[in-house]
Coordinates of C-alpha atoms and ligand atoms in Angstrom, one line a residue:
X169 CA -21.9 0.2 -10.9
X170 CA -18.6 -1.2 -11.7
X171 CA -16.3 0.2 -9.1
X172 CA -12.6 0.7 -10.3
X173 CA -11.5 3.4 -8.1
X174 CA -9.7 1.5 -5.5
X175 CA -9.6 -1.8 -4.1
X176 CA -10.4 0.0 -0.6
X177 CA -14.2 -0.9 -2.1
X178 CA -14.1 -4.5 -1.6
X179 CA -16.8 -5.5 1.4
X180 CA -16.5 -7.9 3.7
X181 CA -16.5 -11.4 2.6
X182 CA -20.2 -13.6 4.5
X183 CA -16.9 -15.9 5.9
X184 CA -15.5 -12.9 7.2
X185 CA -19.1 -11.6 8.7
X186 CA -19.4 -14.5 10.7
X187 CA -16.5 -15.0 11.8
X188 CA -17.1 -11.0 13.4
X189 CA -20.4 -12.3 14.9
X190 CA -18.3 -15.2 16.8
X191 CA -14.6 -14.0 17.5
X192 CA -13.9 -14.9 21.1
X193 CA -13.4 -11.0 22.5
X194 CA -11.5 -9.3 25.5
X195 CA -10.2 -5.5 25.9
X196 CA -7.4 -5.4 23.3
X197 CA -5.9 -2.2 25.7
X198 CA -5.0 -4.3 27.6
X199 CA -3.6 -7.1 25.5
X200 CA -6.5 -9.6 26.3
X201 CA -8.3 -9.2 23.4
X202 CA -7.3 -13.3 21.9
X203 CA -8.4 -12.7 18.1
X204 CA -6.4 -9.3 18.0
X205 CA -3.6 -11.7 19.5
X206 CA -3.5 -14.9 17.2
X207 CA -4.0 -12.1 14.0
X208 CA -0.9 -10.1 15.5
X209 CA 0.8 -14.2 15.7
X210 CA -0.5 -15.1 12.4
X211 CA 1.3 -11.6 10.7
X212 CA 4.4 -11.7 12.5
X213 CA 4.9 -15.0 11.1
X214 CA 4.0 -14.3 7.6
X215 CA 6.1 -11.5 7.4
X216 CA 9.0 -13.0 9.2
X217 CA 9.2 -10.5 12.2
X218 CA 9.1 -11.2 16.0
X219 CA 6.1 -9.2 16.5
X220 CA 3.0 -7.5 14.8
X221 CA 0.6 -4.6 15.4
X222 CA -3.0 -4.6 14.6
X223 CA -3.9 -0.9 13.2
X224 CA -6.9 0.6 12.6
X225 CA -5.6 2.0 8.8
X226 CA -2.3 2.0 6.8
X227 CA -1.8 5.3 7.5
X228 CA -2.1 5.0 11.1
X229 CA 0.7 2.1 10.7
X230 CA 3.2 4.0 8.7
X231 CA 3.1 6.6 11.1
X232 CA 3.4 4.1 13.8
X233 CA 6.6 3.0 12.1
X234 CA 8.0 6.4 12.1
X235 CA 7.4 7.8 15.3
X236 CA 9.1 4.4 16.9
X237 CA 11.8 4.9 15.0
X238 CA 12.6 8.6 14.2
X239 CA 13.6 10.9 16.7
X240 CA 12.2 15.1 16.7
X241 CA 14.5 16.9 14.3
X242 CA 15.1 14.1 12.3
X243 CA 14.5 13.4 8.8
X244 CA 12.4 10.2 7.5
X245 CA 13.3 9.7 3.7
X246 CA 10.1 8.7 1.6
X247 CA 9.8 8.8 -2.3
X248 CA 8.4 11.9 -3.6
X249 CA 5.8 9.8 -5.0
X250 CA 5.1 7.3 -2.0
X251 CA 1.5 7.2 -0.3
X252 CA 3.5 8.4 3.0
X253 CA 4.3 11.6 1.3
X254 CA 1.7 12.2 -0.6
X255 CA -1.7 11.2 0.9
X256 CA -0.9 10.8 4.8
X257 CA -1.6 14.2 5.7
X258 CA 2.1 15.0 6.7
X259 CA 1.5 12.9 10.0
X260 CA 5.6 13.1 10.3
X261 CA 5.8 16.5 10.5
X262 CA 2.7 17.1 12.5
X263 CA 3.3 14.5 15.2
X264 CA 6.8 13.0 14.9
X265 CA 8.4 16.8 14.5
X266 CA 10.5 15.3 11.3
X267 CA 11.0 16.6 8.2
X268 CA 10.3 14.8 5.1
X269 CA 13.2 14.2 2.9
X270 CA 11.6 13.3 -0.3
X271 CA 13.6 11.8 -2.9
X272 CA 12.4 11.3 -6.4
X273 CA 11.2 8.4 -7.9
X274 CA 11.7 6.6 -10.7
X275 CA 9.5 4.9 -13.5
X276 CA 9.9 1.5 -11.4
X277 CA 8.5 2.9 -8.3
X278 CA 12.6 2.7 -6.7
X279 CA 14.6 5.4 -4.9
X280 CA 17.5 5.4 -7.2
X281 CA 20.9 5.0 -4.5
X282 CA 22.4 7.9 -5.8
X283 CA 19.1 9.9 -4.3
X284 CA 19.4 7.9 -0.9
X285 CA 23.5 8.9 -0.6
X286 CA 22.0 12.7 -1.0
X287 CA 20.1 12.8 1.5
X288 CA 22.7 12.2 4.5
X289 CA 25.1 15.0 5.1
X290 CA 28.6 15.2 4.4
X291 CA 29.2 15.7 7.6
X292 CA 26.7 13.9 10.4
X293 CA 28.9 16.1 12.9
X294 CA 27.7 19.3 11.5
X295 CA 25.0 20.7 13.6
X296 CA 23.3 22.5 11.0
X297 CA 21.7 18.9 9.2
X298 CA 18.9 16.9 10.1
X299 CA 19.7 13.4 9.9
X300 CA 18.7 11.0 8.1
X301 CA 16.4 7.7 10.9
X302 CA 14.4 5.8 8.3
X303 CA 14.3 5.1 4.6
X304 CA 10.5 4.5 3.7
X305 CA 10.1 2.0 0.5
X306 CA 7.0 1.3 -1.2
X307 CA 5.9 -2.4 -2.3
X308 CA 3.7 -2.6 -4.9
X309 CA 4.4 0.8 -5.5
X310 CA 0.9 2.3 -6.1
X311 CA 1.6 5.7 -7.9
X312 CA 4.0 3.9 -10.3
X313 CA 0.9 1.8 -11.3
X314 CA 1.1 -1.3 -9.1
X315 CA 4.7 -2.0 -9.6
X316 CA 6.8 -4.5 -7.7
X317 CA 10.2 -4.0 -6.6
X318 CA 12.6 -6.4 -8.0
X319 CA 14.5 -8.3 -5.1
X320 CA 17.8 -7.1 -5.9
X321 CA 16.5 -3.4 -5.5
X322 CA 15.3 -4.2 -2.1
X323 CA 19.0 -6.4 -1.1
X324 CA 20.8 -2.9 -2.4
X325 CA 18.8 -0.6 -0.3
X326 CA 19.3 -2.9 2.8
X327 CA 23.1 -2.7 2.4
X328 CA 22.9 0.8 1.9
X329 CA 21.0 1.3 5.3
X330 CA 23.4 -1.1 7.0
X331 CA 25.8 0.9 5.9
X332 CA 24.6 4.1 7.0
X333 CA 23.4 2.7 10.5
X334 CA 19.3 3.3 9.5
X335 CA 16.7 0.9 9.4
X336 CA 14.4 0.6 6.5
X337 CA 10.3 0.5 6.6
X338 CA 8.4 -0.8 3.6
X339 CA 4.7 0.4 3.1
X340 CA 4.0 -3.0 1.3
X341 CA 0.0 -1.9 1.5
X342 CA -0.3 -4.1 -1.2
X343 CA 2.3 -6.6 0.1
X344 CA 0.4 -9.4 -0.6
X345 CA -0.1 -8.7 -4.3
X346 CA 3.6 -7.7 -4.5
X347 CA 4.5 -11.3 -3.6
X348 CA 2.5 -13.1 -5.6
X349 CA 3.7 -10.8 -8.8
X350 CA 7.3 -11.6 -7.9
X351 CA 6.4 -15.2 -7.6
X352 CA 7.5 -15.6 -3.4
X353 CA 6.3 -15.5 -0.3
X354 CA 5.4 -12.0 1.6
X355 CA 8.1 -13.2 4.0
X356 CA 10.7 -13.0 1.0
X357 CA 9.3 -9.3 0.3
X358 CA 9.6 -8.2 3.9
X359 CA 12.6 -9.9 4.8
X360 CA 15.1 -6.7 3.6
X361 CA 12.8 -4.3 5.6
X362 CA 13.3 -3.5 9.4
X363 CA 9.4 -3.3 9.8
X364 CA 6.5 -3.7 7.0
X365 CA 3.0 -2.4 7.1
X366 CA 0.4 -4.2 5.0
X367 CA -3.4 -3.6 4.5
X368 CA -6.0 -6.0 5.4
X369 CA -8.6 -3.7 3.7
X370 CA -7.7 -3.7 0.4
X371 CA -7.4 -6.7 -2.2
X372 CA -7.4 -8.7 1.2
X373 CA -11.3 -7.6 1.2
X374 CA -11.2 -6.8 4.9
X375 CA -13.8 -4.0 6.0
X376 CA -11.0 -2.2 8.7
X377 CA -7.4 -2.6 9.2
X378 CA -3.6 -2.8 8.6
X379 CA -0.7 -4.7 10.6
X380 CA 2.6 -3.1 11.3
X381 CA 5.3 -5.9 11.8
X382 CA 8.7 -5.9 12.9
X383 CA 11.2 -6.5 16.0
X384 CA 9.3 -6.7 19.1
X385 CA 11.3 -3.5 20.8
X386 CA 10.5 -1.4 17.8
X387 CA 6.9 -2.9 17.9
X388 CA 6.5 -1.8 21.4
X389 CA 7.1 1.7 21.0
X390 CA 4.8 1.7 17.8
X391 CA 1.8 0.2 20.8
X392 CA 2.5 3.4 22.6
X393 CA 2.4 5.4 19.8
X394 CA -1.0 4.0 18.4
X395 CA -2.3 4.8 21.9
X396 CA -0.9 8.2 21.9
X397 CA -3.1 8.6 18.5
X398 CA -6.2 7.2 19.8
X399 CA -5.7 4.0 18.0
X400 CA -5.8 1.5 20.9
X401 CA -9.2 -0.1 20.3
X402 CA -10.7 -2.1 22.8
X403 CA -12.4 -5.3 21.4
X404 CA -11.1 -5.0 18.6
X405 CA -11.4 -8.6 17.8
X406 CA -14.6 -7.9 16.0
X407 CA -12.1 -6.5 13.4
X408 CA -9.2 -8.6 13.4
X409 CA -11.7 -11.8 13.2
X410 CA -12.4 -10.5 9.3
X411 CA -8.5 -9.4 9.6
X412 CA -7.6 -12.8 10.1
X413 CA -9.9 -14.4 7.1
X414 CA -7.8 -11.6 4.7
X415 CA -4.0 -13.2 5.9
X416 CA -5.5 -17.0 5.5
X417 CA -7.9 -17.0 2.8
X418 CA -7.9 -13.9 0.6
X419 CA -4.0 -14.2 -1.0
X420 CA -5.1 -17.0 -3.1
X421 CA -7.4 -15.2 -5.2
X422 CA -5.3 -11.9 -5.9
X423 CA -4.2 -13.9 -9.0
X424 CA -8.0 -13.4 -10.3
X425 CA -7.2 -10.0 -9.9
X426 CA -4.2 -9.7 -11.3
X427 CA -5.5 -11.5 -14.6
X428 CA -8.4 -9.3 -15.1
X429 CA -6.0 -6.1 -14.7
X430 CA -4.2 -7.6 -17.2
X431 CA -7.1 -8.2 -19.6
X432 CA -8.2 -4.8 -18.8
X433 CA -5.1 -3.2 -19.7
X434 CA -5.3 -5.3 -22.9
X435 CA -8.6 -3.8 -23.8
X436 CA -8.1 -0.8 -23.2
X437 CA -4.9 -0.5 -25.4
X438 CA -6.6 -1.5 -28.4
X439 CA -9.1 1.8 -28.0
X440 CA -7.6 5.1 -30.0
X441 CA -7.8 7.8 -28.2
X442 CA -6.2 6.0 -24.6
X443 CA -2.7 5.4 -24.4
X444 CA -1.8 2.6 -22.2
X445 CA 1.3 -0.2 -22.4
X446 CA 0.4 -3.5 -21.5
X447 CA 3.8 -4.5 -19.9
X448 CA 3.6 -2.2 -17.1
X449 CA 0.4 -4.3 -15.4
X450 CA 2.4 -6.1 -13.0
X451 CA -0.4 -6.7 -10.0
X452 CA -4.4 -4.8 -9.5
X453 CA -3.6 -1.5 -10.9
X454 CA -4.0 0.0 -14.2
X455 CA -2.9 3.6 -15.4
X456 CA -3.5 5.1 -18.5
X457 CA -4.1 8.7 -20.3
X458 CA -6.7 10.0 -22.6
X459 CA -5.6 11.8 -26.1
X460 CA -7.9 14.1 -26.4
X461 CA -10.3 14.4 -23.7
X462 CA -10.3 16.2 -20.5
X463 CA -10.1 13.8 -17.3
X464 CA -13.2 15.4 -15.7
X465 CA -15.1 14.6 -18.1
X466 CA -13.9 11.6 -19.0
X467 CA -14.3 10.6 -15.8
X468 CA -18.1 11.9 -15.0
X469 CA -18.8 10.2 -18.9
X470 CA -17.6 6.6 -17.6
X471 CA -20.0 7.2 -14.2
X472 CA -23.0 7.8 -16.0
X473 CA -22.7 4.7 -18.2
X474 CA -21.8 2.6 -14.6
X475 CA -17.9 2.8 -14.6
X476 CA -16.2 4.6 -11.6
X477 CA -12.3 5.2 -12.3
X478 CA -10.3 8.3 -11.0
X479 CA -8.0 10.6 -11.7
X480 CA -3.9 10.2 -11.0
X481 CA -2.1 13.0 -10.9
X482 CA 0.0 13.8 -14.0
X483 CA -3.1 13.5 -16.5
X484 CA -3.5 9.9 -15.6
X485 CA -6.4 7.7 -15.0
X486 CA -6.4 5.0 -12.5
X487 CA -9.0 1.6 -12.3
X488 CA -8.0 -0.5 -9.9
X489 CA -8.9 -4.4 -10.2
X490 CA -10.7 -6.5 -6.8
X491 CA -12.5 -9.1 -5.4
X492 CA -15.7 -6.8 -6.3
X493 CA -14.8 -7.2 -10.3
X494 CA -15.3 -10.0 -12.4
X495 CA -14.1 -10.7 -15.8
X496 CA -17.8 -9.6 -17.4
X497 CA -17.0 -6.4 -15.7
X498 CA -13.7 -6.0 -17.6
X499 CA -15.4 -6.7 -20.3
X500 CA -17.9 -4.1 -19.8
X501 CA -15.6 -1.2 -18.5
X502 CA -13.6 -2.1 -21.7
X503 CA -16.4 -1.4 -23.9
X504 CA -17.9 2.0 -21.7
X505 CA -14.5 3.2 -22.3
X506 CA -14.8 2.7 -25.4
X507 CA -17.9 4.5 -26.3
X508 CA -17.0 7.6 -23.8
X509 CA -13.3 8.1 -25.9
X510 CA -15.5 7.6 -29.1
X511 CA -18.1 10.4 -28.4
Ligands
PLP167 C1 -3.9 2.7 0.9 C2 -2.5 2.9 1.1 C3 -2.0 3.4 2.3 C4 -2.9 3.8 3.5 O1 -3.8 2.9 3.9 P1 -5.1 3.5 4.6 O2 -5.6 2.3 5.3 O3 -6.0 3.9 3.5 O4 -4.7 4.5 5.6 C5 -0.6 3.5 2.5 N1 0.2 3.2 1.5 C6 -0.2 2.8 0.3 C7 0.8 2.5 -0.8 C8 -1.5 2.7 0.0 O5 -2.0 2.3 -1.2

């Protein structure tokens, strides 16, 4: 089976399985645990911030970076088409007591300004508005089809929060692949961003994990918090051994990924009957519609011939590109496609 759904499928690497077996190990609750400690080190450093928390999922990190930083009654603005709004359960509203602001989004995955200035009140003084404690941003922006913020983008919205006195969190989950896109470092990417959470367990190919980095008092309150949701593990070194192979080793070959996305897309354009522009493959995502065929069973077509893809809201298809794919399997998916938009 060729497995394009997401690039959550990618299993440990036999580097990262030993590694598991041999991590030195100590109660993490109470900070001893020394692999959880050098991978907190290692991220913190790579992303520029003073400190780093190991997480046991992205969503558990972006919620982290919320409740550290938005008080009850306040408002957290995401994009209406962000992962935090969309797929995290509504953990802001559940167990920060904000309310989402959601702003929309445009074709580049950005929260135009203008959208940002609409959110905050007229008047902070009035008592009948929420404010506005944290602009959420979204690097590579998945629902937008893997696209990277440009730089300038991410310089504007950091005035603009400097301006209005809020910090700014980036759900980089795919930071890494963001980076290498924009041709710099993840420290670049993260540097506009008050705090950044980024998956190990995606393109990274870790089994568990995410990292929430930032300044150490913000950091702090997001170590109560995890606790609070039952995320303090104890030796959780087991994980953040793998966790550490996926910050060291894994970035390098994201560029495989990225290539066969690329030749996927390229494929896939050629077919009549999908609609798909080339130019828009910026990192491991591809998205693309069907002329004439429902997605269901486009979708349960593709499985039976050994292609898993899914659907994407708004009629689209998604197939995701990862260390589990190799360029025969582009290949192939290009030519299941083909037969299943044929029949
Ligand atoms: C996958 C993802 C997350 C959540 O990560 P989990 O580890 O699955 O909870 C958050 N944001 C984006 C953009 C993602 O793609």
């Amino acid at each position: 089976m060729i497995e394009m759904r997401s690039d959550t499928f990618t299993l440990p690497t036999e580097q990262m399985l030993a590694a598991m077996t041999s991590a030195p190990l100590g109660d993490d609750v109470y900070g001893e645990d020394p692999t959880v400690r050098e991978l907190e080190e290692t991220s913190a450093q790579l992303t520029g911030k003073e400190a780093a928390c190991f997480l046991p999922s992205g969503t558990m990190a972006n919620l982290c970076a919320i409740m550290a930083q938005v008080p009850r009654g306040a408002k957290v603005i995401v994009g209406d088409e962000s992962d935090i709004y969309l797929y995290e359960a509504a953990g802001a509203s559940v167990c920060a007591g904000a309310a989402y602001e959601p702003v929309r989004t445009d074709e580049e995955g950005r929260l135009p300004l203008d959208g940002l200035a609409a959110a905050f009140p007229a008047d902070p003084d009035d008592p009948q508005f929420a404010l506005p404690a944290l602009i959420c941003l979204e690097n590579t922006h998945n629902r937008a089809g893997g696209i990277v913020l440009d730089e300038a983008y991410l310089r504007a919205v950091r005035d603009f929060a400097d301006e209005r006195g809020v910090p700014v969190h980036l759900d980089g989950a795919r930071l890494f692949n963001a980076a290498l896109a924009a041709g710099t470092t993840v420290e670049a990417v993260a540097r506009h961003a008050d705090t950044v959470q980024f998956c190990l367990s995606k393109g990274l190919s870790a089994p568990v994990g995410s990292m929430l980095t930032g300044p150490a008092e913000v950091i702090g309150r997001a170590r109560r918090v995890r606790k609070l949701l039952g995320g303090g593990m104890r030796q959780a070194g087991v994980l953040a051994a793998a966790g550490l192979i996926a910050v060291t080793r894994m970035p390098q070959r994201l560029a495989e990924d990225h290539a066969n996305a690329l030749r996927l897309a390229e494929g896939l354009a050629q077919l009549p009957g999908v609609t798909l522009d080339p130019k828009r493959v910026q990192t491991n995502i591809v998205l693309f519609r069907l002329a004439d065929m429902p997605w269901e069973r486009f979708v349960a077509e593709t499985a039976d011939l050994g292609l898993r893809v899914a659907e994407f809201g708004h009629g689209r298809i998604r197939a995701v590109t990862h260390r589990g794919v190799s360029r025969a399997d582009v290949d192939r998916a290009v030519e299941i496609v083909g037969r299943v938009v044929a029949r």
